mmCIF file of C-alpha atoms in Angstrom:
data_model
loop_
_atom_site.group_PDB
_atom_site.id
_atom_site.type_symbol
_atom_site.label_atom_id
_atom_site.label_comp_id
_atom_site.label_asym_id
_atom_site.label_seq_id
_atom_site.Cartn_x
_atom_site.Cartn_y
_atom_site.Cartn_z
ATOM 1 C CA MET A 1 24.432 35.768 20.674
ATOM 2 C CA LEU A 2 25.080 32.151 21.761
ATOM 3 C CA ASP A 3 24.031 32.966 25.332
ATOM 4 C CA THR A 4 20.851 34.537 24.020
ATOM 5 C CA LEU A 5 20.045 31.457 21.948
ATOM 6 C CA ILE A 6 20.685 29.108 24.906
ATOM 7 C CA ASN A 7 18.400 31.183 27.110
ATOM 8 C CA ARG A 8 15.741 31.120 24.412
ATOM 9 C CA VAL A 9 16.057 27.319 24.135
ATOM 10 C CA ILE A 10 15.449 26.955 27.868
ATOM 11 C CA GLU A 11 12.560 29.402 27.656
ATOM 12 C CA SER A 12 11.036 27.481 24.735
ATOM 13 C CA LEU A 13 11.188 24.204 26.666
ATOM 14 C CA HIS A 14 9.217 25.794 29.483
ATOM 15 C CA THR A 15 6.822 27.767 27.273
ATOM 16 C CA HIS A 16 5.601 25.008 24.944
ATOM 17 C CA SER A 17 3.571 22.035 26.077
ATOM 18 C CA LEU A 18 4.387 18.368 25.659
ATOM 19 C CA VAL A 19 1.574 18.097 23.096
ATOM 20 C CA PHE A 20 3.197 20.883 21.081
ATOM 21 C CA PHE A 21 6.531 19.056 20.937
ATOM 22 C CA ILE A 22 4.851 15.747 20.008
ATOM 23 C CA CYS A 23 3.075 17.461 17.100
ATOM 24 C CA ALA A 24 6.229 19.383 16.162
ATOM 25 C CA ILE A 25 8.387 16.236 16.112
ATOM 26 C CA ALA A 26 5.790 14.462 13.977
ATOM 27 C CA SER A 27 5.732 17.474 11.627
ATOM 28 C CA VAL A 28 9.502 17.464 11.145
ATOM 29 C CA VAL A 29 9.704 13.701 10.574
ATOM 30 C CA LEU A 30 6.802 13.867 8.106
ATOM 31 C CA VAL A 31 8.372 16.644 6.073
ATOM 32 C CA GLY A 32 11.739 14.830 6.140
ATOM 33 C CA ILE A 33 10.169 11.657 4.772
ATOM 34 C CA SER A 34 8.265 13.687 2.224
ATOM 35 C CA LYS A 35 11.299 15.624 0.998
ATOM 36 C CA SER A 36 13.496 12.584 0.547
ATOM 37 C CA GLY A 37 11.041 9.918 -0.429
ATOM 38 C CA PHE A 38 7.507 10.944 -1.288
ATOM 39 C CA GLY A 39 7.687 14.089 -3.359
ATOM 40 C CA ALA A 40 6.428 16.556 -0.775
ATOM 41 C CA SER A 41 2.782 15.469 -0.776
ATOM 42 C CA LEU A 42 3.017 14.015 2.725
ATOM 43 C CA GLY A 43 4.714 17.230 3.844
ATOM 44 C CA ALA A 44 1.494 19.158 3.239
ATOM 45 C CA LEU A 45 0.327 17.803 6.593
ATOM 46 C CA SER A 46 3.286 19.169 8.563
ATOM 47 C CA LEU A 47 2.306 22.844 8.910
ATOM 48 C CA PRO A 48 -1.349 22.193 9.889
ATOM 49 C CA LEU A 49 -0.119 19.679 12.472
ATOM 50 C CA MET A 50 2.296 22.136 14.098
ATOM 51 C CA ALA A 51 -0.081 25.078 13.702
ATOM 52 C CA SER A 52 -2.709 23.138 15.675
ATOM 53 C CA GLN A 53 -0.576 23.869 18.761
ATOM 54 C CA ALA A 54 0.825 27.302 17.815
ATOM 55 C CA SER A 55 -0.042 30.360 15.738
ATOM 56 C CA LEU A 56 0.423 30.110 11.980
ATOM 57 C CA ASP A 57 3.169 32.757 11.955
ATOM 58 C CA GLU A 58 5.062 30.920 14.701
ATOM 59 C CA ALA A 59 4.717 27.575 12.921
ATOM 60 C CA LEU A 60 5.983 29.111 9.663
ATOM 61 C CA ALA A 61 9.016 30.597 11.419
ATOM 62 C CA ILE A 62 9.865 27.408 13.350
ATOM 63 C CA LEU A 63 9.594 25.176 10.286
ATOM 64 C CA LEU A 64 11.664 27.253 7.853
ATOM 65 C CA PRO A 65 15.117 26.601 9.433
ATOM 66 C CA LEU A 66 14.186 22.930 9.770
ATOM 67 C CA LEU A 67 13.152 22.734 6.118
ATOM 68 C CA ILE A 68 16.536 24.193 5.171
ATOM 69 C CA ALA A 69 18.298 21.706 7.462
ATOM 70 C CA ILE A 70 16.413 18.863 5.773
ATOM 71 C CA ASP A 71 17.492 20.190 2.386
ATOM 72 C CA LEU A 72 21.145 20.274 3.480
ATOM 73 C CA VAL A 73 21.082 16.741 4.936
ATOM 74 C CA GLY A 74 20.013 15.302 1.587
ATOM 75 C CA ILE A 75 21.809 17.768 -0.702
ATOM 76 C CA ARG A 76 24.597 15.424 -1.844
ATOM 77 C CA ARG A 77 22.148 12.771 -2.991
ATOM 78 C CA PHE A 78 19.822 15.381 -4.452
ATOM 79 C CA LEU A 79 22.619 16.934 -6.548
ATOM 80 C CA LYS A 80 23.716 13.544 -7.830
ATOM 81 C CA ASN A 81 20.288 12.354 -8.953
ATOM 82 C CA ALA A 82 18.244 15.468 -9.815
ATOM 83 C CA ASN A 83 16.843 16.130 -13.288
ATOM 84 C CA TRP A 84 18.329 19.529 -14.176
ATOM 85 C CA ARG A 85 16.282 19.909 -17.356
ATOM 86 C CA ILE A 86 13.150 20.065 -15.237
ATOM 87 C CA LEU A 87 14.764 22.357 -12.664
ATOM 88 C CA LYS A 88 15.760 24.906 -15.309
ATOM 89 C CA LEU A 89 12.138 24.943 -16.431
ATOM 90 C CA ILE A 90 10.458 25.353 -13.034
ATOM 91 C CA LEU A 91 12.780 27.403 -10.799
ATOM 92 C CA PRO A 92 12.295 30.845 -12.446
ATOM 93 C CA ALA A 93 8.515 30.528 -12.183
ATOM 94 C CA ALA A 94 8.805 29.479 -8.530
ATOM 95 C CA PHE A 95 10.673 32.679 -7.652
ATOM 96 C CA VAL A 96 7.973 34.725 -9.361
ATOM 97 C CA GLY A 97 5.401 32.897 -7.228
ATOM 98 C CA MET A 98 7.411 33.615 -4.072
ATOM 99 C CA PHE A 99 7.563 37.308 -4.920
ATOM 100 C CA LEU A 100 3.780 37.363 -5.354
ATOM 101 C CA GLY A 101 3.447 35.568 -2.012
ATOM 102 C CA MET A 102 5.544 38.224 -0.293
ATOM 103 C CA VAL A 103 3.530 41.062 -1.852
ATOM 104 C CA LEU A 104 0.192 39.488 -0.892
ATOM 105 C CA PHE A 105 1.265 38.058 2.491
ATOM 106 C CA THR A 106 -0.936 40.415 4.517
ATOM 107 C CA VAL A 107 -3.877 40.292 2.105
ATOM 108 C CA ILE A 108 -4.703 36.596 1.638
ATOM 109 C CA THR A 109 -6.044 34.735 4.661
ATOM 110 C CA PRO A 110 -4.480 31.340 5.451
ATOM 111 C CA LYS A 111 -7.921 29.667 5.404
ATOM 112 C CA ALA A 112 -8.731 30.917 1.901
ATOM 113 C CA LEU A 113 -5.351 29.793 0.589
ATOM 114 C CA THR A 114 -5.651 26.395 2.258
ATOM 115 C CA LEU A 115 -9.136 25.790 0.835
ATOM 116 C CA TRP A 116 -8.121 26.855 -2.667
ATOM 117 C CA VAL A 117 -5.073 24.563 -2.738
ATOM 118 C CA GLY A 118 -7.062 21.620 -1.351
ATOM 119 C CA ILE A 119 -9.797 21.967 -3.994
ATOM 120 C CA PHE A 120 -7.186 22.353 -6.735
ATOM 121 C CA ILE A 121 -5.460 19.105 -5.711
ATOM 122 C CA MET A 122 -8.755 17.225 -5.426
ATOM 123 C CA LEU A 123 -9.767 18.253 -8.970
ATOM 124 C CA PHE A 124 -6.417 17.019 -10.255
ATOM 125 C CA LEU A 125 -6.861 13.639 -8.560
ATOM 126 C CA ILE A 126 -10.381 13.300 -10.013
ATOM 127 C CA GLN A 127 -8.976 14.081 -13.469
ATOM 128 C CA MET A 128 -6.338 11.369 -13.009
ATOM 129 C CA LEU A 129 -8.969 8.844 -11.900
ATOM 130 C CA VAL A 130 -11.221 9.587 -14.900
ATOM 131 C CA THR A 131 -8.270 9.335 -17.278
ATOM 132 C CA SER A 132 -7.269 5.985 -15.806
ATOM 133 C CA HIS A 133 -10.849 4.661 -15.851
ATOM 134 C CA PHE A 134 -11.352 5.316 -19.532
ATOM 135 C CA ASP A 135 -7.857 4.073 -20.307
ATOM 136 C CA LEU A 136 -7.010 7.344 -21.993
ATOM 137 C CA ARG A 137 -3.560 8.188 -23.124
ATOM 138 C CA GLU A 138 -1.329 9.846 -20.502
ATOM 139 C CA ALA A 139 -1.195 13.605 -20.935
ATOM 140 C CA LYS A 140 2.139 15.016 -22.057
ATOM 141 C CA PRO A 141 4.144 17.006 -19.506
ATOM 142 C CA TYR A 142 3.782 20.321 -21.332
ATOM 143 C CA PRO A 143 6.332 22.993 -20.286
ATOM 144 C CA TRP A 144 3.567 25.514 -19.524
ATOM 145 C CA LEU A 145 2.139 23.106 -16.948
ATOM 146 C CA GLY A 146 5.502 22.861 -15.194
ATOM 147 C CA ARG A 147 5.849 26.651 -15.069
ATOM 148 C CA LEU A 148 2.274 27.107 -13.837
ATOM 149 C CA MET A 149 2.633 24.506 -11.078
ATOM 150 C CA ALA A 150 6.003 25.984 -10.064
ATOM 151 C CA LEU A 151 4.497 29.481 -9.837
ATOM 152 C CA ILE A 152 1.643 28.166 -7.670
ATOM 153 C CA SER A 153 4.145 26.155 -5.615
ATOM 154 C CA GLY A 154 6.319 29.211 -4.972
ATOM 155 C CA PHE A 155 3.247 31.218 -3.996
ATOM 156 C CA THR A 156 1.681 28.656 -1.643
ATOM 157 C CA GLY A 157 5.089 27.603 -0.357
ATOM 158 C CA PHE A 158 5.867 31.154 0.715
ATOM 159 C CA LEU A 159 2.526 31.694 2.447
ATOM 160 C CA ALA A 160 2.091 28.268 4.053
ATOM 161 C CA HIS A 161 5.134 25.997 3.377
ATOM 162 C CA ASN A 162 2.681 24.134 1.181
ATOM 163 C CA GLY A 163 4.341 24.121 -2.218
ATOM 164 C CA GLY A 164 4.616 20.345 -2.468
ATOM 165 C CA PRO A 165 1.186 19.338 -3.839
ATOM 166 C CA PRO A 166 1.222 21.669 -6.890
ATOM 167 C CA MET A 167 4.686 20.433 -7.893
ATOM 168 C CA THR A 168 3.624 16.837 -7.315
ATOM 169 C CA ILE A 169 0.855 17.364 -9.868
ATOM 170 C CA TYR A 170 3.451 18.180 -12.520
ATOM 171 C CA MET A 171 6.080 15.667 -11.425
ATOM 172 C CA LEU A 172 3.661 12.739 -11.490
ATOM 173 C CA ARG A 173 3.373 13.253 -15.257
ATOM 174 C CA GLU A 174 7.133 13.050 -15.755
ATOM 175 C CA LYS A 175 7.250 9.350 -14.758
ATOM 176 C CA LEU A 176 10.715 9.585 -13.215
ATOM 177 C CA SER A 177 12.300 6.914 -11.067
ATOM 178 C CA PRO A 178 11.590 7.442 -7.338
ATOM 179 C CA ILE A 179 15.103 8.646 -6.488
ATOM 180 C CA VAL A 180 15.242 11.113 -9.438
ATOM 181 C CA TYR A 181 11.723 12.283 -8.621
ATOM 182 C CA ALA A 182 12.567 12.933 -4.952
ATOM 183 C CA SER A 183 15.982 14.462 -5.734
ATOM 184 C CA THR A 184 14.585 16.897 -8.309
ATOM 185 C CA LEU A 185 12.001 18.134 -5.827
ATOM 186 C CA GLY A 186 14.686 18.209 -3.130
ATOM 187 C CA ILE A 187 16.835 20.633 -5.148
ATOM 188 C CA PHE A 188 13.767 22.645 -6.131
ATOM 189 C CA PHE A 189 12.720 23.216 -2.516
ATOM 190 C CA THR A 190 16.301 23.885 -1.424
ATOM 191 C CA PHE A 191 16.284 26.943 -3.691
ATOM 192 C CA VAL A 192 12.766 27.908 -2.608
ATOM 193 C CA ASN A 193 13.429 27.613 1.133
ATOM 194 C CA PHE A 194 16.682 29.568 1.032
ATOM 195 C CA GLY A 195 14.833 32.165 -1.034
ATOM 196 C CA LYS A 196 12.309 32.661 1.788
ATOM 197 C CA LEU A 197 14.902 33.760 4.369
ATOM 198 C CA GLY A 198 15.257 37.374 3.233
ATOM 199 C CA PRO A 199 11.529 38.039 2.733
ATOM 200 C CA TYR A 200 10.635 36.325 6.047
ATOM 201 C CA ALA A 201 13.155 38.515 7.857
ATOM 202 C CA TYR A 202 11.752 41.579 6.068
ATOM 203 C CA LEU A 203 8.229 40.621 7.181
ATOM 204 C CA ASP A 204 9.521 40.195 10.774
ATOM 205 C CA LEU A 205 8.604 36.501 10.970
ATOM 206 C CA LEU A 206 12.016 35.293 12.151
ATOM 207 C CA ASN A 207 13.338 35.850 15.685
ATOM 208 C CA PHE A 208 15.418 34.103 18.364
ATOM 209 C CA LYS A 209 12.382 32.592 20.082
ATOM 210 C CA GLN A 210 11.323 30.592 17.029
ATOM 211 C CA LEU A 211 14.945 29.775 16.148
ATOM 212 C CA ALA A 212 15.440 28.303 19.618
ATOM 213 C CA THR A 213 12.464 25.990 19.111
ATOM 214 C CA SER A 214 13.882 24.984 15.710
ATOM 215 C CA VAL A 215 17.197 24.088 17.400
ATOM 216 C CA ILE A 216 15.381 21.810 19.857
ATOM 217 C CA LEU A 217 13.699 19.979 16.974
ATOM 218 C CA LEU A 218 16.859 19.751 14.842
ATOM 219 C CA PRO A 219 17.746 16.125 15.833
ATOM 220 C CA CYS A 220 14.495 14.967 14.189
ATOM 221 C CA VAL A 221 15.708 16.118 10.767
ATOM 222 C CA PRO A 222 18.018 13.204 9.799
ATOM 223 C CA VAL A 223 15.465 10.682 11.096
ATOM 224 C CA GLY A 224 12.852 11.776 8.578
ATOM 225 C CA VAL A 225 15.298 12.278 5.690
ATOM 226 C CA TYR A 226 17.004 8.898 5.886
ATOM 227 C CA LEU A 227 13.748 7.080 6.525
ATOM 228 C CA GLY A 228 12.422 8.685 3.337
ATOM 229 C CA PHE A 229 15.525 7.652 1.363
ATOM 230 C CA TYR A 230 15.174 4.092 2.637
ATOM 231 C CA LEU A 231 11.518 3.837 1.653
ATOM 232 C CA ALA A 232 12.135 5.382 -1.791
ATOM 233 C CA GLU A 233 14.790 2.751 -2.571
ATOM 234 C CA LYS A 234 12.795 -0.229 -1.260
ATOM 235 C CA ILE A 235 9.393 0.434 -2.829
ATOM 236 C CA SER A 236 8.697 -0.411 -6.486
ATOM 237 C CA MET A 237 7.973 2.464 -8.869
ATOM 238 C CA LYS A 238 4.358 1.358 -9.317
ATOM 239 C CA TRP A 239 3.624 1.323 -5.597
ATOM 240 C CA TYR A 240 5.716 4.435 -5.025
ATOM 241 C CA TYR A 241 3.418 6.500 -7.241
ATOM 242 C CA ARG A 242 0.334 4.930 -5.716
ATOM 243 C CA ILE A 243 1.558 5.954 -2.263
ATOM 244 C CA VAL A 244 2.323 9.483 -3.503
ATOM 245 C CA GLN A 245 -1.214 9.782 -4.885
ATOM 246 C CA PHE A 246 -2.680 8.433 -1.631
ATOM 247 C CA PHE A 247 -0.860 11.030 0.454
ATOM 248 C CA LEU A 248 -1.854 13.686 -2.043
ATOM 249 C CA LEU A 249 -5.481 12.690 -1.439
ATOM 250 C CA VAL A 250 -4.978 12.801 2.342
ATOM 251 C CA ALA A 251 -3.383 16.235 2.031
ATOM 252 C CA SER A 252 -6.250 17.470 -0.155
ATOM 253 C CA VAL A 253 -8.931 16.332 2.308
ATOM 254 C CA LYS A 254 -6.995 17.860 5.207
ATOM 255 C CA LEU A 255 -6.518 21.194 3.424
ATOM 256 C CA ILE A 256 -10.177 21.448 2.389
ATOM 257 C CA THR A 257 -11.277 20.603 5.948
ATOM 258 C CA ASP A 258 -8.934 23.195 7.456
ATOM 259 C CA GLY A 259 -10.120 25.791 4.937
ATOM 260 C CA LEU A 260 -13.799 25.240 5.752
ATOM 261 C CA ILE A 261 -13.647 24.922 9.542
#
């Protein structure tokens, strides 16, 4: 098995272009920063970036082991700082969403899903802007909203590794400190990403070729994670949430553009 993997690594280095590896490295670093520091909104850009140089199925398969590696790098800090009350609320709904994603994997087109998620995020940001403009009272983080966003996150996360923006919508209302915010989402996506392994294997998305490419990109994982931790600790809570909202806007525009083109 080891010999097979080594041969596949060599084959991957020859098969993929330099542009592919530049985009892939950027994707991994972005998702690492997002997971550990910016609540997964920046990570919404990672799959489209890698998929610009590969098929969607290949990009999904390459990213999944790297997402799990990112989860494991930060797991000690995530466990220490996560809000378990929130996790108990959102995890069951996320697994329901993942199951729906598996059932509908061959039915829903990636473009339709991408467009729908992008529009959904944009409407949320407009709602936040209007609320802020009229100085209205902050909406309460109702439990049903957490379950709904988790279900959508599990669904979109399964189909496109794009579960971050829906969960960010809910988490922004919780007003947690940056490290608790990032750690709670870190634990959430650790469960979600490990939960994808069986269904992805069942759908024949995982193979040695993609795993070999993931191994090549593995050294990029700690770079993104620890850079995200550093930024989360250095930036004030006020600016932290402004940055999260900015990247959420960028992700929304990117998703809508990809869905329309």
